[in-house]
Amino acid sequence: MKIAIGNDHAAVELKEHVMQYLRDKGHEVQDFGIAAGESADYPRQAEKVARAVASGDAERGIVICGTGVGISIAANKVRGIRCACVSEPVSAQLCRAHNNCNMIAFGARIIGPQMAEAIVDAFVETEALGGRHANRVNLIAQLEQDGTCL
Ligand code: RB5
């Protein structure tokens, strides 16, 4: 799977770990983040990853900052992006199954490398269930496009 990844200065080490983990599993990973010694405003990395996903260049996106919160909020501003901020694998699995999330975010100051591995496994391996869940995801798209889904 082609996966876009990005990070700010709080998450360089964890981003490197996750990138290697995914590559070892055979995924193609495109890095939109920053390297050690650099500083970044996380909305910029969020936008780069989100645009890669929204355009179809990447199938999924993963963004990492200190908490995962800021970078997920920013990613969700790009049309077509559904990014969940998660800190354990059950949410990572269900955000795919129920919400058809095309991105996840997590925090390098919140979780460690082993938890990140379990999260990305769940995110990458789970497919959207569709059905009634797809109807709700369609309502999210309607809210995004029209400003309302009432
Ligand atoms: C950067 O210091 C920090 O604010 C950022 O990584 C993130 O936690 C924001 O949500």
GROMACS .gro file of N, CA and C and ligand atoms in nm:
model
  460
    1MET      N    1   0.084  -0.120   0.000
    1MET     CA    2   0.000   0.000   0.000
    1MET      C    3   0.088   0.125   0.000
    2LYS      N    4   0.042   0.229  -0.072
    2LYS     CA    5   0.118   0.355  -0.073
    2LYS      C    6   0.067   0.444   0.041
    3ILE      N    7   0.157   0.479   0.130
    3ILE     CA    8   0.120   0.552   0.252
    3ILE      C    9   0.203   0.680   0.261
    4ALA      N   10   0.134   0.793   0.282
    4ALA     CA   11   0.203   0.920   0.304
    4ALA      C   12   0.217   0.943   0.454
    5ILE      N   13   0.331   0.997   0.494
    5ILE     CA   14   0.355   1.018   0.637
    5ILE      C   15   0.413   1.156   0.659
    6GLY      N   16   0.383   1.214   0.775
    6GLY     CA   17   0.438   1.347   0.806
    6GLY      C   18   0.449   1.366   0.956
    7ASN      N   19   0.532   1.459   0.995
    7ASN     CA   20   0.558   1.481   1.138
    7ASN      C   21   0.609   1.622   1.161
    8ASP      N   22   0.601   1.665   1.287
    8ASP     CA   23   0.670   1.789   1.325
    8ASP      C   24   0.791   1.752   1.412
    9HIS      N   25   0.852   1.854   1.473
    9HIS     CA   26   0.977   1.832   1.548
    9HIS      C   27   0.958   1.744   1.671
   10ALA      N   28   0.833   1.735   1.721
   10ALA     CA   29   0.809   1.653   1.840
   10ALA      C   30   0.810   1.503   1.808
   11ALA      N   31   0.811   1.470   1.680
   11ALA     CA   32   0.783   1.330   1.642
   11ALA      C   33   0.881   1.273   1.540
   12VAL      N   34   1.000   1.326   1.533
   12VAL     CA   35   1.096   1.279   1.431
   12VAL      C   36   1.131   1.132   1.454
   13GLU      N   37   1.166   1.099   1.577
   13GLU     CA   38   1.210   0.962   1.607
   13GLU      C   39   1.099   0.860   1.582
   14LEU      N   40   0.977   0.893   1.630
   14LEU     CA   41   0.866   0.798   1.612
   14LEU      C   42   0.829   0.786   1.464
   15LYS      N   43   0.834   0.897   1.391
   15LYS     CA   44   0.807   0.891   1.245
   15LYS      C   45   0.907   0.798   1.177
   16GLU      N   46   1.036   0.811   1.211
   16GLU     CA   47   1.139   0.724   1.150
   16GLU      C   48   1.110   0.577   1.182
   17HIS      N   49   1.071   0.551   1.306
   17HIS     CA   50   1.041   0.414   1.348
   17HIS      C   51   0.923   0.358   1.268
   18VAL      N   52   0.817   0.435   1.258
   18VAL     CA   53   0.695   0.390   1.188
   18VAL      C   54   0.723   0.370   1.039
   19MET      N   55   0.802   0.461   0.982
   19MET     CA   56   0.836   0.451   0.840
   19MET      C   57   0.910   0.320   0.812
   20GLN      N   58   1.010   0.290   0.894
   20GLN     CA   59   1.089   0.168   0.876
   20GLN      C   60   1.001   0.045   0.895
   21TYR      N   61   0.914   0.052   0.996
   21TYR     CA   62   0.824  -0.060   1.026
   21TYR      C   63   0.735  -0.091   0.904
   22LEU      N   64   0.680   0.014   0.845
   22LEU     CA   65   0.591  -0.005   0.730
   22LEU      C   66   0.669  -0.053   0.608
   23ARG      N   67   0.789   0.001   0.588
   23ARG     CA   68   0.871  -0.042   0.473
   23ARG      C   69   0.912  -0.188   0.487
   24ASP      N   70   0.945  -0.228   0.609
   24ASP     CA   71   0.981  -0.369   0.633
   24ASP      C   72   0.864  -0.461   0.600
   25LYS      N   73   0.742  -0.408   0.609
   25LYS     CA   74   0.624  -0.489   0.578
   25LYS      C   75   0.586  -0.481   0.430
   26GLY      N   76   0.668  -0.409   0.353
   26GLY     CA   77   0.646  -0.405   0.208
   26GLY      C   78   0.567  -0.286   0.158
   27HIS      N   79   0.533  -0.193   0.245
   27HIS     CA   80   0.457  -0.076   0.201
   27HIS      C   81   0.550   0.028   0.139
   28GLU      N   82   0.492   0.107   0.050
   28GLU     CA   83   0.566   0.220  -0.008
   28GLU      C   84   0.532   0.344   0.075
   29VAL      N   85   0.632   0.405   0.135
   29VAL     CA   86   0.605   0.517   0.226
   29VAL      C   87   0.668   0.644   0.171
   30GLN      N   88   0.585   0.747   0.157
   30GLN     CA   89   0.635   0.877   0.111
   30GLN      C   90   0.640   0.973   0.230
   31ASP      N   91   0.756   1.028   0.253
   31ASP     CA   92   0.780   1.109   0.374
   31ASP      C   93   0.763   1.258   0.344
   32PHE      N   94   0.662   1.321   0.406
   32PHE     CA   95   0.639   1.465   0.393
   32PHE      C   96   0.679   1.539   0.520
   33GLY      N   97   0.744   1.468   0.610
   33GLY     CA   98   0.777   1.528   0.739
   33GLY      C   99   0.913   1.593   0.741
   34ILE      N  100   0.958   1.624   0.861
   34ILE     CA  101   1.088   1.689   0.877
   34ILE      C  102   1.185   1.593   0.945
   35ALA      N  103   1.313   1.628   0.935
   35ALA     CA  104   1.419   1.544   0.991
   35ALA      C  105   1.466   1.603   1.124
   36ALA      N  106   1.551   1.528   1.191
   36ALA     CA  107   1.607   1.572   1.320
   36ALA      C  108   1.679   1.705   1.303
   37GLY      N  109   1.661   1.794   1.399
   37GLY     CA  110   1.729   1.923   1.395
   37GLY      C  111   1.648   2.032   1.329
   38GLU      N  112   1.539   1.993   1.258
   38GLU     CA  113   1.452   2.092   1.194
   38GLU      C  114   1.333   2.121   1.284
   39SER      N  115   1.270   2.235   1.261
   39SER     CA  116   1.149   2.269   1.334
   39SER      C  117   1.037   2.293   1.233
   40ALA      N  118   0.914   2.264   1.272
   40ALA     CA  119   0.804   2.276   1.175
   40ALA      C  120   0.676   2.320   1.244
   41ASP      N  121   0.592   2.391   1.170
   41ASP     CA  122   0.456   2.420   1.214
   41ASP      C  123   0.367   2.310   1.158
   42TYR      N  124   0.312   2.227   1.247
   42TYR     CA  125   0.246   2.103   1.205
   42TYR      C  126   0.134   2.117   1.100
   43PRO      N  127   0.063   2.232   1.089
   43PRO     CA  128  -0.039   2.237   0.983
   43PRO      C  129   0.020   2.218   0.842
   44ARG      N  130   0.145   2.259   0.823
   44ARG     CA  131   0.206   2.245   0.689
   44ARG      C  132   0.230   2.097   0.654
   45GLN      N  133   0.279   2.021   0.751
   45GLN     CA  134   0.302   1.878   0.725
   45GLN      C  135   0.168   1.806   0.711
   46ALA      N  136   0.070   1.847   0.792
   46ALA     CA  137  -0.064   1.788   0.781
   46ALA      C  138  -0.121   1.811   0.642
   47GLU      N  139  -0.106   1.933   0.591
   47GLU     CA  140  -0.162   1.964   0.459
   47GLU      C  141  -0.094   1.882   0.350
   48LYS      N  142   0.038   1.871   0.356
   48LYS     CA  143   0.109   1.795   0.252
   48LYS      C  144   0.061   1.650   0.247
   49VAL      N  145   0.051   1.588   0.363
   49VAL     CA  146   0.006   1.447   0.367
   49VAL      C  147  -0.140   1.438   0.323
   50ALA      N  148  -0.222   1.530   0.373
   50ALA     CA  149  -0.365   1.526   0.341
   50ALA      C  150  -0.389   1.546   0.192
   51ARG      N  151  -0.311   1.633   0.129
   51ARG     CA  152  -0.329   1.655  -0.015
   51ARG      C  153  -0.286   1.531  -0.094
   52ALA      N  154  -0.181   1.465  -0.049
   52ALA     CA  155  -0.138   1.341  -0.116
   52ALA      C  156  -0.249   1.236  -0.110
   53VAL      N  157  -0.317   1.229   0.004
   53VAL     CA  158  -0.425   1.131   0.021
   53VAL      C  159  -0.549   1.174  -0.058
   54ALA      N  160  -0.588   1.301  -0.044
   54ALA     CA  161  -0.710   1.350  -0.109
   54ALA      C  162  -0.699   1.340  -0.262
   55SER      N  163  -0.578   1.357  -0.315
   55SER     CA  164  -0.559   1.352  -0.461
   55SER      C  165  -0.551   1.208  -0.513
   56GLY      N  166  -0.537   1.113  -0.422
   56GLY     CA  167  -0.525   0.973  -0.463
   56GLY      C  168  -0.381   0.928  -0.483
   57ASP      N  169  -0.285   1.020  -0.466
   57ASP     CA  170  -0.144   0.983  -0.479
   57ASP      C  171  -0.105   0.878  -0.375
   58ALA      N  172  -0.161   0.893  -0.255
   58ALA     CA  173  -0.138   0.793  -0.150
   58ALA      C  174  -0.274   0.738  -0.108
   59GLU      N  175  -0.274   0.610  -0.068
   59GLU     CA  176  -0.401   0.546  -0.029
   59GLU      C  177  -0.440   0.584   0.114
   60ARG      N  178  -0.340   0.596   0.200
   60ARG     CA  179  -0.364   0.632   0.341
   60ARG      C  180  -0.257   0.732   0.385
   61GLY      N  181  -0.289   0.804   0.495
   61GLY     CA  182  -0.194   0.899   0.550
   61GLY      C  183  -0.180   0.883   0.701
   62ILE      N  184  -0.059   0.907   0.748
   62ILE     CA  185  -0.030   0.900   0.892
   62ILE      C  186   0.045   1.027   0.929
   63VAL      N  187  -0.006   1.098   1.029
   63VAL     CA  188   0.061   1.220   1.073
   63VAL      C  189   0.087   1.213   1.224
   64ILE      N  190   0.202   1.262   1.264
   64ILE     CA  191   0.245   1.250   1.404
   64ILE      C  192   0.300   1.384   1.451
   65CYS      N  193   0.246   1.432   1.563
   65CYS     CA  194   0.303   1.551   1.628
   65CYS      C  195   0.321   1.516   1.776
   66GLY      N  196   0.322   1.614   1.864
   66GLY     CA  197   0.343   1.584   2.005
   66GLY      C  198   0.227   1.507   2.063
   67THR      N  199   0.106   1.555   2.038
   67THR     CA  200  -0.015   1.490   2.091
   67THR      C  201  -0.097   1.419   1.984
   68GLY      N  202  -0.076   1.454   1.859
   68GLY     CA  203  -0.161   1.407   1.750
   68GLY      C  204  -0.281   1.496   1.728
   69VAL      N  205  -0.308   1.585   1.822
   69VAL     CA  206  -0.431   1.665   1.817
   69VAL      C  207  -0.423   1.773   1.710
   70GLY      N  208  -0.321   1.858   1.720
   70GLY     CA  209  -0.311   1.971   1.626
   70GLY      C  210  -0.302   1.924   1.482
   71ILE      N  211  -0.221   1.823   1.459
   71ILE     CA  212  -0.197   1.777   1.322
   71ILE      C  213  -0.321   1.708   1.264
   72SER      N  214  -0.403   1.645   1.351
   72SER     CA  215  -0.528   1.584   1.302
   72SER      C  216  -0.632   1.692   1.270
   73ILE      N  217  -0.639   1.795   1.354
   73ILE     CA  218  -0.733   1.904   1.326
   73ILE      C  219  -0.699   1.967   1.192
   74ALA      N  220  -0.570   1.991   1.168
   74ALA     CA  221  -0.528   2.053   1.042
   74ALA      C  222  -0.559   1.962   0.923
   75ALA      N  223  -0.530   1.834   0.934
   75ALA     CA  224  -0.554   1.741   0.823
   75ALA      C  225  -0.702   1.737   0.785
   76ASN      N  226  -0.788   1.746   0.886
   76ASN     CA  227  -0.932   1.739   0.860
   76ASN      C  228  -0.987   1.862   0.789
   77LYS      N  229  -0.906   1.966   0.774
   77LYS     CA  230  -0.949   2.085   0.699
   77LYS      C  231  -0.938   2.066   0.549
   78VAL      N  232  -0.868   1.961   0.506
   78VAL     CA  233  -0.855   1.935   0.362
   78VAL      C  234  -0.974   1.850   0.317
   79ARG      N  235  -1.040   1.895   0.213
   79ARG     CA  236  -1.162   1.829   0.165
   79ARG      C  237  -1.137   1.681   0.132
   80GLY      N  238  -1.223   1.598   0.183
   80GLY     CA  239  -1.212   1.454   0.153
   80GLY      C  240  -1.133   1.377   0.257
   81ILE      N  241  -1.076   1.450   0.353
   81ILE     CA  242  -0.996   1.382   0.455
   81ILE      C  243  -1.080   1.351   0.578
   82ARG      N  244  -1.066   1.226   0.624
   82ARG     CA  245  -1.123   1.185   0.753
   82ARG      C  246  -1.007   1.131   0.835
   83CYS      N  247  -0.961   1.214   0.928
   83CYS     CA  248  -0.842   1.181   1.007
   83CYS      C  249  -0.880   1.165   1.154
   84ALA      N  250  -0.851   1.049   1.210
   84ALA     CA  251  -0.881   1.023   1.352
   84ALA      C  252  -0.752   1.031   1.433
   85CYS      N  253  -0.760   1.101   1.546
   85CYS     CA  254  -0.648   1.104   1.640
   85CYS      C  255  -0.666   0.987   1.737
   86VAL      N  256  -0.573   0.892   1.735
   86VAL     CA  257  -0.590   0.769   1.814
   86VAL      C  258  -0.466   0.742   1.900
   87SER      N  259  -0.489   0.668   2.007
   87SER     CA  260  -0.374   0.632   2.093
   87SER      C  261  -0.374   0.483   2.129
   88GLU      N  262  -0.462   0.406   2.065
   88GLU     CA  263  -0.463   0.260   2.082
   88GLU      C  264  -0.526   0.195   1.958
   89PRO      N  265  -0.502   0.063   1.938
   89PRO     CA  266  -0.541  -0.001   1.812
   89PRO      C  267  -0.691  -0.021   1.791
   90VAL      N  268  -0.770  -0.028   1.898
   90VAL     CA  269  -0.914  -0.050   1.877
   90VAL      C  270  -0.975   0.069   1.801
   91SER      N  271  -0.937   0.189   1.842
   91SER     CA  272  -0.987   0.309   1.772
   91SER      C  273  -0.932   0.314   1.629
   92ALA      N  274  -0.808   0.269   1.610
   92ALA     CA  275  -0.750   0.269   1.476
   92ALA      C  276  -0.826   0.173   1.385
   93GLN      N  277  -0.866   0.059   1.442
   93GLN     CA  278  -0.944  -0.039   1.364
   93GLN      C  279  -1.083   0.015   1.332
   94LEU      N  280  -1.149   0.068   1.434
   94LEU     CA  281  -1.289   0.113   1.415
   94LEU      C  282  -1.299   0.240   1.333
   95CYS      N  283  -1.194   0.322   1.334
   95CYS     CA  284  -1.200   0.442   1.250
   95CYS      C  285  -1.190   0.405   1.103
   96ARG      N  286  -1.137   0.288   1.073
   96ARG     CA  287  -1.141   0.236   0.936
   96ARG      C  288  -1.277   0.168   0.912
   97ALA      N  289  -1.315   0.076   1.001
   97ALA     CA  290  -1.435  -0.004   0.980
   97ALA      C  291  -1.561   0.083   0.973
   98HIS      N  292  -1.575   0.176   1.065
   98HIS     CA  293  -1.698   0.254   1.075
   98HIS      C  294  -1.691   0.388   1.003
   99ASN      N  295  -1.577   0.454   1.011
   99ASN     CA  296  -1.568   0.592   0.961
   99ASN      C  297  -1.492   0.603   0.829
  100ASN      N  298  -1.442   0.491   0.780
  100ASN     CA  299  -1.363   0.490   0.657
  100ASN      C  300  -1.256   0.600   0.658
  101CYS      N  301  -1.187   0.612   0.770
  101CYS     CA  302  -1.082   0.715   0.782
  101CYS      C  303  -0.970   0.685   0.684
  102ASN      N  304  -0.928   0.789   0.614
  102ASN     CA  305  -0.814   0.771   0.523
  102ASN      C  306  -0.684   0.823   0.584
  103MET      N  307  -0.696   0.881   0.704
  103MET     CA  308  -0.575   0.922   0.777
  103MET      C  309  -0.592   0.895   0.927
  104ILE      N  310  -0.480   0.871   0.992
  104ILE     CA  311  -0.479   0.873   1.139
  104ILE      C  312  -0.366   0.965   1.185
  105ALA      N  313  -0.383   1.010   1.309
  105ALA     CA  314  -0.280   1.090   1.375
  105ALA      C  315  -0.255   1.029   1.512
  106PHE      N  316  -0.132   1.040   1.559
  106PHE     CA  317  -0.106   1.006   1.699
  106PHE      C  318   0.008   1.091   1.752
  107GLY      N  319   0.026   1.084   1.884
  107GLY     CA  320   0.119   1.174   1.951
  107GLY      C  321   0.244   1.104   2.000
  108ALA      N  322   0.359   1.158   1.963
  108ALA     CA  323   0.487   1.101   2.006
  108ALA      C  324   0.512   1.124   2.155
  109ARG      N  325   0.438   1.219   2.213
  109ARG     CA  326   0.450   1.243   2.357
  109ARG      C  327   0.345   1.163   2.434
  110ILE      N  328   0.265   1.087   2.361
  110ILE     CA  329   0.154   1.012   2.422
  110ILE      C  330   0.179   0.862   2.417
  111ILE      N  331   0.227   0.812   2.302
  111ILE     CA  332   0.246   0.667   2.287
  111ILE      C  333   0.391   0.634   2.249
  112GLY      N  334   0.429   0.508   2.269
  112GLY     CA  335   0.563   0.461   2.235
  112GLY      C  336   0.562   0.384   2.104
  113PRO      N  337   0.680   0.337   2.061
  113PRO     CA  338   0.693   0.271   1.931
  113PRO      C  339   0.611   0.142   1.917
  114GLN      N  340   0.599   0.064   2.024
  114GLN     CA  341   0.523  -0.062   2.013
  114GLN      C  342   0.376  -0.036   1.993
  115MET      N  343   0.323   0.063   2.066
  115MET     CA  344   0.182   0.099   2.049
  115MET      C  345   0.159   0.155   1.908
  116ALA      N  346   0.256   0.235   1.860
  116ALA     CA  347   0.244   0.290   1.724
  116ALA      C  348   0.238   0.177   1.621
  117GLU      N  349   0.317   0.072   1.641
  117GLU     CA  350   0.314  -0.042   1.548
  117GLU      C  351   0.176  -0.108   1.546
  118ALA      N  352   0.120  -0.130   1.666
  118ALA     CA  353  -0.013  -0.194   1.675
  118ALA      C  354  -0.119  -0.104   1.609
  119ILE      N  355  -0.106   0.025   1.628
  119ILE     CA  356  -0.201   0.120   1.569
  119ILE      C  357  -0.192   0.118   1.416
  120VAL      N  358  -0.072   0.126   1.361
  120VAL     CA  359  -0.061   0.130   1.215
  120VAL      C  360  -0.102  -0.003   1.153
  121ASP      N  361  -0.075  -0.115   1.221
  121ASP     CA  362  -0.123  -0.245   1.171
  121ASP      C  363  -0.275  -0.244   1.159
  122ALA      N  364  -0.342  -0.200   1.264
  122ALA     CA  365  -0.489  -0.197   1.263
  122ALA      C  366  -0.541  -0.104   1.155
  123PHE      N  367  -0.477   0.010   1.140
  123PHE     CA  368  -0.520   0.110   1.042
  123PHE      C  369  -0.503   0.058   0.899
  124VAL      N  370  -0.389  -0.005   0.873
  124VAL     CA  371  -0.358  -0.049   0.737
  124VAL      C  372  -0.436  -0.175   0.700
  125GLU      N  373  -0.462  -0.262   0.796
  125GLU     CA  374  -0.520  -0.393   0.766
  125GLU      C  375  -0.673  -0.395   0.767
  126THR      N  376  -0.737  -0.289   0.816
  126THR     CA  377  -0.883  -0.292   0.830
  126THR      C  378  -0.950  -0.220   0.712
  127GLU      N  379  -1.052  -0.285   0.658
  127GLU     CA  380  -1.130  -0.223   0.550
  127GLU      C  381  -1.260  -0.164   0.604
  128ALA      N  382  -1.313  -0.066   0.533
  128ALA     CA  383  -1.439  -0.003   0.572
  128ALA      C  384  -1.554  -0.103   0.556
  129LEU      N  385  -1.646  -0.103   0.652
  129LEU     CA  386  -1.756  -0.199   0.650
  129LEU      C  387  -1.866  -0.162   0.552
  130GLY      N  388  -1.882  -0.033   0.523
  130GLY     CA  389  -1.989   0.010   0.432
  130GLY      C  390  -2.125   0.002   0.500
  131GLY      N  391  -2.231  -0.020   0.420
  131GLY     CA  392  -2.366  -0.031   0.474
  131GLY      C  393  -2.410   0.094   0.547
  132ARG      N  394  -2.469   0.077   0.667
  132ARG     CA  395  -2.519   0.193   0.742
  132ARG      C  396  -2.405   0.288   0.777
  133HIS      N  397  -2.285   0.233   0.791
  133HIS     CA  398  -2.170   0.319   0.823
  133HIS      C  399  -2.137   0.410   0.705
  134ALA      N  400  -2.150   0.355   0.584
  134ALA     CA  401  -2.123   0.436   0.464
  134ALA      C  402  -2.223   0.550   0.454
  135ASN      N  403  -2.347   0.526   0.493
  135ASN     CA  404  -2.447   0.634   0.489
  135ASN      C  405  -2.402   0.750   0.577
  136ARG      N  406  -2.347   0.717   0.693
  136ARG     CA  407  -2.303   0.821   0.787
  136ARG      C  408  -2.179   0.893   0.734
  137VAL      N  409  -2.091   0.819   0.672
  137VAL     CA  410  -1.972   0.882   0.612
  137VAL      C  411  -2.017   0.976   0.499
  138ASN      N  412  -2.119   0.935   0.425
  138ASN     CA  413  -2.172   1.022   0.319
  138ASN      C  414  -2.230   1.150   0.377
  139LEU      N  415  -2.292   1.139   0.495
  139LEU     CA  416  -2.345   1.260   0.561
  139LEU      C  417  -2.232   1.355   0.602
  140ILE      N  418  -2.119   1.297   0.643
  140ILE     CA  419  -2.003   1.381   0.676
  140ILE      C  420  -1.958   1.458   0.551
  141ALA      N  421  -1.956   1.388   0.438
  141ALA     CA  422  -1.916   1.454   0.312
  141ALA      C  423  -2.014   1.564   0.275
  142GLN      N  424  -2.143   1.537   0.299
  142GLN     CA  425  -2.246   1.638   0.271
  142GLN      C  426  -2.229   1.761   0.360
  143LEU      N  427  -2.199   1.736   0.487
  143LEU     CA  428  -2.174   1.846   0.582
  143LEU      C  429  -2.054   1.930   0.537
  144GLU      N  430  -1.951   1.859   0.488
  144GLU     CA  431  -1.830   1.928   0.441
  144GLU      C  432  -1.862   2.012   0.317
  145GLN      N  433  -1.939   1.955   0.225
  145GLN     CA  434  -1.966   2.024   0.099
  145GLN      C  435  -2.070   2.135   0.113
  146ASP      N  436  -2.178   2.108   0.185
  146ASP     CA  437  -2.291   2.202   0.189
  146ASP      C  438  -2.296   2.283   0.317
  147GLY      N  439  -2.213   2.249   0.415
  147GLY     CA  440  -2.218   2.319   0.543
  147GLY      C  441  -2.327   2.267   0.633
  148THR      N  442  -2.403   2.169   0.588
  148THR     CA  443  -2.508   2.107   0.670
  148THR      C  444  -2.539   1.968   0.618
  149CYS      N  445  -2.584   1.880   0.707
  149CYS     CA  446  -2.636   1.750   0.661
  149CYS      C  447  -2.771   1.725   0.728
  150LEU      N  448  -2.838   1.831   0.770
  150LEU     CA  449  -2.967   1.817   0.837
  150LEU      C  450  -3.080   1.790   0.738
  151RB5     C1  451   0.473   2.121   1.924
  151RB5     O1  452   0.548   2.162   2.033
  151RB5     C2  453   0.337   2.070   1.968
  151RB5     O2  454   0.254   2.174   2.000
  151RB5     C3  455   0.279   1.986   1.859
  151RB5     O3  456   0.365   1.881   1.830
  151RB5     C4  457   0.144   1.920   1.884
  151RB5     O4  458   0.144   1.852   2.004
  151RB5     C5  459   0.025   2.004   1.866
  151RB5     O5  460  -0.089   1.958   1.868
   0.00000   0.00000   0.00000
